[in-house]
Amino acid sequence: MKKIQMITPLVEMDGDEMTRILWKMIKDELIIPFVDLKTEYYDLGLVHRDETADQVTVDSANATKKYGVAVKCATITPNAKRMTEYNLHQMWKSPNGTIRSMLDGTVFRTPITIPSISPAVKFWKKPITIARHAYGDVYKSVDIRVEEPGVAKLVFEGESGKREEQIVHTFKGPGVLQGMHNTDASIRSFAHACFKYALDLKQSIWFATKDTIAKKYDGRFREIFEEVFAEYKDAFAAAGIEYFYTLIDDAVARVMRSEGGFIWACKNYDGDVMSDMISTAFGSLAMMTSVLVSPDGKYEYEAAHGTVTRHYYKHLQGEETSTNPIATIFAWSGAFRKRGELDNLPELVNYADQLEAACFDTLNEGIVTKDLANLMEGVTPQVKNSADFIAAIRERLEKR
């Protein structure tokens, strides 16, 4: 069989632990036999990030800017325990945070649904896409452990010489202090990305903050969204979709009673939390797509879940694991589809479609990994280990 040709390479970002194992399985079984794979490879595994003082992460983001489409494996964001486990030189920042910041992107996450798994929320009939602002707020915050009584101040010193100062708190004893920020430019990019994505999907968009409490901080998000929406108002009307703003707590209540089928735009932390809630309520974290979209049209596809550490430790002990690879497969298929569209390669786009269809064929026949078995209705699940599950997908891909 002649392999499908590529023109422009994908930026390939390898990762950590069990997802790194799955990454190789997916390439060996589902990609390389069918595609003459071209990638510019970056090893974002924690060991190599430490060896390069995290320069490899920066290099991979710059490569994404150059080539336009990347696919990323899940990676470890180290904590104190990982510092010891991997004997790290320092506690490196989240690779995702670095890449998102450099691309100034918005993360869109959508559940992968199948008929045999009903959402935990009975009202939901259609997937809900989370649009997460991927810059700033708590993810770019600085904090201080206060050890004694004193005064905490928020100070801004402008280049013009203008100085603004506010007392944050007068401490009577020990405590903690945090400062965070965002920029008009990044918020504006977030708004444009959301409205463009809504028009692409022809879905309405909801946006929620807490501007009744954070009157200036969250209020600025609301103001900019309203300003930017004015540019898209006519296009939204023509598409029959709407932009809706509400408070974050009201949004949560409305979402739970909705039928789904819309995009929910969230600030950085809200999007982080709500995407996990949405994915779990629709079935599994391993059944959710994730794509980072920059304002100038660069794309980075990944799974929405982590590195599946518990399964990796079992794998190291020689135990068989049943780890769900679907979201990682869909990261690859999403990247191939976008690369095919940009390079005008219909065969590559069709391969991406057929790969996803083979996944659905496998799941709809009841062939699943352990995480999905107890969620299925109307189908007798056949639980497979990771390797056998991927082999089953290949078998169905070859029939297409």
Coordinates of C-alpha atoms in Angstrom, one line a residue:
M1 CA 0.0 0.0 0.0
K2 CA 1.4 3.4 -1.0
K3 CA 1.8 5.7 2.0
I4 CA 0.1 9.1 2.1
Q5 CA 2.5 11.8 1.4
M6 CA 3.1 15.0 3.5
I7 CA 4.6 18.3 2.4
T8 CA 5.2 20.3 5.5
P9 CA 6.3 18.5 8.7
L10 CA 4.3 18.5 11.9
V11 CA 6.0 19.8 15.0
E12 CA 6.1 16.6 17.2
M13 CA 6.4 17.1 21.0
D14 CA 7.1 13.9 22.8
G15 CA 6.1 13.6 26.5
D16 CA 6.3 11.6 29.7
E17 CA 5.3 8.4 31.4
M18 CA 2.4 6.2 30.1
T19 CA 1.4 8.7 27.4
R20 CA 4.9 8.5 26.0
I21 CA 4.5 4.7 25.8
L22 CA 1.1 5.1 24.0
W23 CA 2.6 7.8 21.7
K24 CA 5.1 5.2 20.3
M25 CA 2.4 2.6 20.0
I26 CA 0.1 5.0 18.1
K27 CA 2.9 6.0 15.7
D28 CA 4.0 2.4 15.1
E29 CA 0.5 0.9 14.6
L30 CA -1.7 3.7 13.3
I31 CA 0.4 6.2 11.6
I32 CA 3.7 5.0 10.1
P33 CA 2.1 2.1 8.2
F34 CA -0.2 4.6 6.5
V35 CA 1.6 7.9 6.3
D36 CA 5.0 8.9 5.1
L37 CA 5.4 10.8 8.4
K38 CA 7.3 14.0 8.4
T39 CA 7.9 15.7 11.8
E40 CA 10.3 18.1 13.4
Y41 CA 10.8 16.2 16.7
Y42 CA 11.2 17.7 20.2
D43 CA 11.6 15.6 23.3
L44 CA 9.6 17.4 26.0
G45 CA 10.1 14.5 28.4
L46 CA 11.0 15.8 31.8
V47 CA 14.5 14.3 31.7
H48 CA 15.4 16.1 28.5
R49 CA 13.8 19.4 29.6
D50 CA 16.0 19.3 32.6
E51 CA 19.1 18.5 30.5
T52 CA 18.4 21.5 28.3
A53 CA 17.3 23.9 31.1
D54 CA 13.9 23.8 29.4
Q55 CA 15.2 25.3 26.2
V56 CA 13.6 22.5 24.3
T57 CA 10.2 23.7 25.3
V58 CA 11.0 27.2 23.9
D59 CA 12.4 25.7 20.8
S60 CA 9.2 23.6 20.2
A61 CA 7.0 26.6 20.6
N62 CA 9.2 28.6 18.1
A63 CA 8.9 25.6 15.7
T64 CA 5.1 25.8 16.0
K65 CA 5.3 29.4 15.0
K66 CA 7.4 28.5 12.0
Y67 CA 5.4 25.4 10.7
G68 CA 1.9 26.2 12.0
V69 CA 0.8 22.9 13.2
A70 CA 2.0 20.9 16.2
V71 CA 1.0 17.7 18.0
K72 CA 1.9 17.3 21.7
C73 CA 2.1 14.3 24.1
A74 CA 1.2 14.9 27.7
T75 CA 4.0 16.1 29.9
I76 CA 4.9 16.3 33.6
T77 CA 4.7 19.6 35.4
P78 CA 7.1 19.0 38.3
N79 CA 6.3 19.5 42.0
A80 CA 8.5 18.9 45.0
K81 CA 8.0 15.1 44.8
R82 CA 9.1 15.1 41.1
M83 CA 12.2 17.2 41.9
T84 CA 13.4 14.3 44.1
E85 CA 12.2 11.5 41.8
Y86 CA 13.9 12.9 38.7
N87 CA 16.8 14.6 40.5
L88 CA 16.0 17.9 38.7
H89 CA 18.2 21.0 38.6
Q90 CA 15.1 23.1 39.3
M91 CA 11.3 22.9 39.4
W92 CA 10.6 23.7 35.7
K93 CA 7.4 25.4 34.7
S94 CA 4.5 23.8 32.9
P95 CA 5.5 23.2 29.2
N96 CA 1.9 23.9 28.3
G97 CA 2.0 27.2 30.1
T98 CA 5.2 28.1 28.3
I99 CA 3.9 27.2 24.9
R100 CA 0.5 28.8 25.5
S101 CA 2.2 32.0 26.6
M102 CA 4.6 32.1 23.6
L103 CA 1.7 31.5 21.1
D104 CA -0.7 33.7 23.0
G105 CA -3.3 31.0 22.3
T106 CA -6.8 29.9 23.4
V107 CA -7.4 26.3 24.3
F108 CA -10.6 24.7 22.9
R109 CA -11.6 21.4 24.5
T110 CA -14.5 19.2 23.2
P111 CA -15.7 15.9 24.5
I112 CA -15.5 12.8 22.2
T113 CA -18.9 11.2 22.5
I114 CA -20.3 7.8 21.6
P115 CA -24.0 6.6 21.7
S116 CA -23.4 3.9 24.4
I117 CA -22.1 6.4 27.0
S118 CA -24.6 8.9 28.2
P119 CA -23.5 12.1 29.9
A120 CA -23.8 12.2 33.7
V121 CA -26.0 15.3 33.3
K122 CA -29.3 14.0 31.8
F123 CA -30.1 17.3 30.0
W124 CA -27.0 17.3 27.8
K125 CA -27.7 16.1 24.3
K126 CA -24.7 17.7 22.5
P127 CA -21.0 18.2 23.4
I128 CA -20.0 21.4 25.2
T129 CA -16.7 23.0 24.0
I130 CA -14.6 24.8 26.6
A131 CA -12.7 27.8 25.3
R132 CA -9.9 28.5 27.9
H133 CA -7.9 31.7 27.9
A134 CA -4.4 30.3 28.0
Y135 CA -2.4 33.3 29.3
G136 CA -1.9 35.0 32.6
D137 CA -4.0 35.1 35.8
V138 CA -2.9 32.6 38.5
Y139 CA -0.7 30.7 36.0
K140 CA 1.6 33.8 35.7
S141 CA 1.2 34.9 39.3
V142 CA 3.8 35.6 41.9
D143 CA 3.3 34.9 45.5
I144 CA 4.9 35.6 48.9
R145 CA 4.8 33.6 52.1
V146 CA 4.3 36.4 54.7
E147 CA 6.2 35.5 57.9
E148 CA 5.3 38.6 60.1
P149 CA 2.9 41.5 60.6
G150 CA 3.2 44.2 57.9
V151 CA 1.5 45.9 55.0
A152 CA 1.1 44.4 51.5
K153 CA 0.7 46.9 48.7
L154 CA -0.1 46.7 45.0
V155 CA 2.1 49.2 43.2
F156 CA 2.3 50.2 39.5
E157 CA 5.0 52.5 38.3
G158 CA 4.4 53.7 34.7
E159 CA 7.1 54.7 32.2
S160 CA 5.6 58.2 32.3
G161 CA 6.4 58.4 35.9
K162 CA 2.8 57.9 37.0
R163 CA 2.5 55.8 40.2
E164 CA -0.5 54.0 41.5
E165 CA -0.6 52.3 44.9
Q166 CA -3.2 50.4 46.8
I167 CA -3.1 48.6 50.2
V168 CA -3.9 44.9 49.6
H169 CA -4.0 43.9 53.3
T170 CA -2.5 44.8 56.6
F171 CA -1.2 41.6 58.1
K172 CA -1.4 41.0 61.9
G173 CA 0.6 37.8 61.5
P174 CA 1.7 35.2 59.0
G175 CA -0.2 34.6 55.8
V176 CA 0.1 34.4 52.0
L177 CA 0.0 37.0 49.3
Q178 CA -0.4 36.7 45.5
G179 CA -0.2 39.0 42.6
M180 CA -1.5 38.2 39.1
H181 CA -2.0 40.1 35.8
N182 CA -3.4 40.0 32.3
T183 CA -3.0 42.3 29.3
D184 CA -5.5 44.0 27.0
A185 CA -3.7 42.5 24.0
S186 CA -4.1 38.9 25.2
I187 CA -7.7 39.3 26.3
R188 CA -8.5 40.8 22.9
S189 CA -6.8 37.9 21.1
F190 CA -8.8 35.5 23.3
A191 CA -12.0 37.2 22.3
H192 CA -11.2 37.1 18.6
A193 CA -10.2 33.4 18.8
C194 CA -13.5 32.6 20.5
F195 CA -15.7 34.5 18.1
K196 CA -13.9 33.1 15.0
Y197 CA -14.1 29.5 16.4
A198 CA -17.8 30.0 17.1
L199 CA -18.4 31.0 13.5
D200 CA -16.4 28.0 12.3
L201 CA -18.5 25.7 14.4
K202 CA -21.7 27.7 13.9
Q203 CA -22.3 27.5 17.6
S204 CA -23.3 30.2 20.1
I205 CA -20.7 31.3 22.7
W206 CA -21.2 32.0 26.4
F207 CA -18.7 34.0 28.3
A208 CA -18.6 34.2 32.1
T209 CA -16.4 36.0 34.7
K210 CA -17.1 37.5 38.2
D211 CA -17.0 41.2 37.3
T212 CA -19.4 42.0 40.3
I213 CA -16.4 41.2 42.6
A214 CA -13.3 41.8 40.5
K215 CA -14.8 45.0 39.0
K216 CA -11.7 46.2 37.2
Y217 CA -9.9 42.9 36.5
D218 CA -12.9 40.8 35.3
G219 CA -14.7 43.9 34.3
R220 CA -11.9 44.5 31.7
F221 CA -12.5 41.1 30.2
R222 CA -16.2 41.8 29.8
E223 CA -15.5 45.3 28.3
I224 CA -13.0 43.9 25.7
F225 CA -15.3 41.0 24.7
E226 CA -18.2 43.5 24.1
E227 CA -15.9 45.7 22.0
V228 CA -14.6 42.8 19.9
F229 CA -18.0 41.3 19.5
A230 CA -19.2 44.4 17.7
E231 CA -16.9 43.3 14.8
Y232 CA -18.7 39.9 14.6
K233 CA -22.2 40.9 15.4
D234 CA -23.5 40.8 11.8
A235 CA -21.7 37.6 11.0
F236 CA -23.2 36.0 14.2
A237 CA -26.7 37.1 13.1
A238 CA -26.3 35.7 9.7
A239 CA -25.1 32.4 11.1
G240 CA -28.1 32.3 13.5
I241 CA -25.8 32.1 16.6
E242 CA -25.5 34.5 19.6
Y243 CA -23.0 35.8 22.1
F244 CA -24.1 35.7 25.7
Y245 CA -22.4 37.0 28.9
T246 CA -23.2 36.1 32.5
L247 CA -21.5 35.6 35.8
I248 CA -19.5 32.5 36.3
D249 CA -21.8 31.0 39.0
D250 CA -24.9 31.7 36.9
A251 CA -23.2 30.1 33.9
V252 CA -22.5 26.9 35.9
A253 CA -26.2 26.7 36.8
R254 CA -27.3 27.4 33.2
V255 CA -24.8 24.9 31.8
M256 CA -26.2 22.1 34.0
R257 CA -29.7 22.7 32.7
S258 CA -28.7 23.2 29.1
E259 CA -28.8 20.7 26.2
G260 CA -25.2 21.6 25.3
G261 CA -24.1 22.3 21.7
F262 CA -22.3 25.6 22.5
I263 CA -18.9 27.1 23.3
W264 CA -18.3 28.2 26.9
A265 CA -15.5 30.8 27.1
C266 CA -13.7 30.9 30.4
K267 CA -10.8 32.7 32.0
N268 CA -7.7 30.6 32.5
Y269 CA -8.4 28.9 35.9
D270 CA -12.1 28.6 35.3
G271 CA -11.4 26.9 32.0
D272 CA -8.9 24.5 33.6
V273 CA -11.4 23.4 36.2
M274 CA -14.5 23.3 34.0
S275 CA -12.9 21.4 31.1
D276 CA -12.2 18.5 33.6
M277 CA -15.7 18.7 34.8
I278 CA -17.2 18.6 31.3
S279 CA -14.9 15.8 30.1
T280 CA -15.7 13.6 33.2
A281 CA -19.4 14.3 33.0
F282 CA -19.4 13.3 29.3
G283 CA -17.5 10.1 30.1
S284 CA -13.7 10.4 30.6
L285 CA -10.8 12.7 30.6
A286 CA -9.3 10.4 28.0
M287 CA -12.2 11.2 25.7
M288 CA -11.7 14.9 25.1
T289 CA -9.9 16.8 22.3
S290 CA -7.7 19.8 23.0
V291 CA -6.4 22.3 20.5
L292 CA -4.4 25.5 21.2
V293 CA -5.2 28.2 18.6
S294 CA -3.1 31.3 18.3
P295 CA -4.5 34.7 17.0
D296 CA -2.4 34.3 13.8
G297 CA -3.6 30.8 13.0
K298 CA -1.1 28.4 14.6
Y299 CA -2.4 25.2 16.0
E300 CA -1.1 22.8 18.7
Y301 CA -3.2 19.6 19.3
E302 CA -2.9 17.4 22.4
A303 CA -4.9 15.2 24.7
A304 CA -6.6 17.0 27.6
H305 CA -5.4 14.6 30.2
G306 CA -2.1 14.1 32.0
T307 CA 0.6 11.4 31.8
V308 CA -1.3 8.6 33.6
T309 CA 1.4 8.1 36.2
R310 CA -0.3 5.2 38.1
H311 CA -0.5 3.1 34.9
Y312 CA 3.2 4.0 34.1
Y313 CA 4.4 2.7 37.4
K314 CA 2.5 -0.6 36.7
H315 CA 4.1 -0.7 33.3
L316 CA 7.5 -0.3 34.8
Q317 CA 6.8 -3.3 37.0
G318 CA 5.9 -5.4 33.9
E319 CA 2.1 -5.3 34.6
E320 CA -0.4 -5.1 31.8
T321 CA -2.3 -1.8 31.6
S322 CA -5.6 -0.7 30.0
T323 CA -4.9 2.9 29.3
N324 CA -7.3 4.8 27.0
P325 CA -5.4 6.3 24.0
I326 CA -8.4 7.9 22.2
A327 CA -7.6 11.6 23.1
T328 CA -4.0 11.1 22.1
I329 CA -5.1 9.5 18.8
F330 CA -7.4 12.4 18.2
A331 CA -4.6 14.8 18.8
W332 CA -2.7 13.2 15.9
S333 CA -5.8 13.1 13.7
G334 CA -6.6 16.7 14.4
A335 CA -3.0 17.8 13.5
F336 CA -3.1 15.7 10.3
R337 CA -6.4 17.2 9.3
K338 CA -5.3 20.7 9.8
R339 CA -1.9 20.1 8.1
G340 CA -3.8 18.5 5.1
E341 CA -6.2 21.5 4.9
L342 CA -3.3 24.0 4.9
D343 CA -1.2 22.1 2.4
N344 CA -4.2 21.1 0.2
L345 CA -3.7 17.4 0.8
P346 CA -7.2 15.8 0.7
E347 CA -5.6 12.3 1.2
L348 CA -4.2 13.4 4.5
V349 CA -7.5 15.0 5.6
N350 CA -9.3 11.8 4.6
Y351 CA -6.8 9.7 6.6
A352 CA -7.5 11.8 9.7
D353 CA -11.3 11.2 9.2
Q354 CA -10.8 7.5 8.6
L355 CA -8.6 7.2 11.7
E356 CA -11.2 8.8 13.9
A357 CA -13.9 6.7 12.3
A358 CA -11.9 3.5 13.0
C359 CA -11.8 4.6 16.7
F360 CA -15.6 5.0 16.7
D361 CA -16.1 1.7 15.0
T362 CA -14.0 0.0 17.7
L363 CA -15.8 1.7 20.5
N364 CA -19.3 1.2 19.1
E365 CA -18.5 -2.6 18.9
G366 CA -17.9 -2.5 22.6
I367 CA -14.1 -2.9 22.4
V368 CA -12.9 -0.5 25.1
T369 CA -10.3 0.2 27.7
K370 CA -11.1 -0.3 31.4
D371 CA -12.0 3.3 32.1
L372 CA -15.1 3.1 29.8
A373 CA -16.4 -0.4 30.5
N374 CA -18.6 0.6 33.5
L375 CA -20.0 3.6 31.6
M376 CA -21.4 1.8 28.6
E377 CA -25.1 1.1 28.1
G378 CA -26.7 -1.3 25.6
V379 CA -23.4 -2.8 24.6
T380 CA -21.5 -5.6 26.3
P381 CA -18.0 -4.2 26.8
Q382 CA -14.9 -6.2 25.8
V383 CA -12.1 -4.7 27.9
K384 CA -8.7 -4.8 26.2
N385 CA -5.2 -3.8 27.3
S386 CA -3.6 -0.8 25.6
A387 CA -1.8 -2.7 22.9
D388 CA -4.7 -4.9 21.9
F389 CA -7.1 -1.9 21.9
I390 CA -4.8 0.0 19.5
A391 CA -4.4 -3.2 17.4
A392 CA -8.2 -3.4 17.2
I393 CA -8.4 0.2 15.9
R394 CA -5.7 -0.7 13.3
E395 CA -7.7 -3.7 12.1
R396 CA -10.7 -1.5 11.5
L397 CA -8.7 1.3 9.9
E398 CA -7.2 -1.2 7.4
K399 CA -10.8 -2.2 6.4
R400 CA -11.7 1.4 5.5

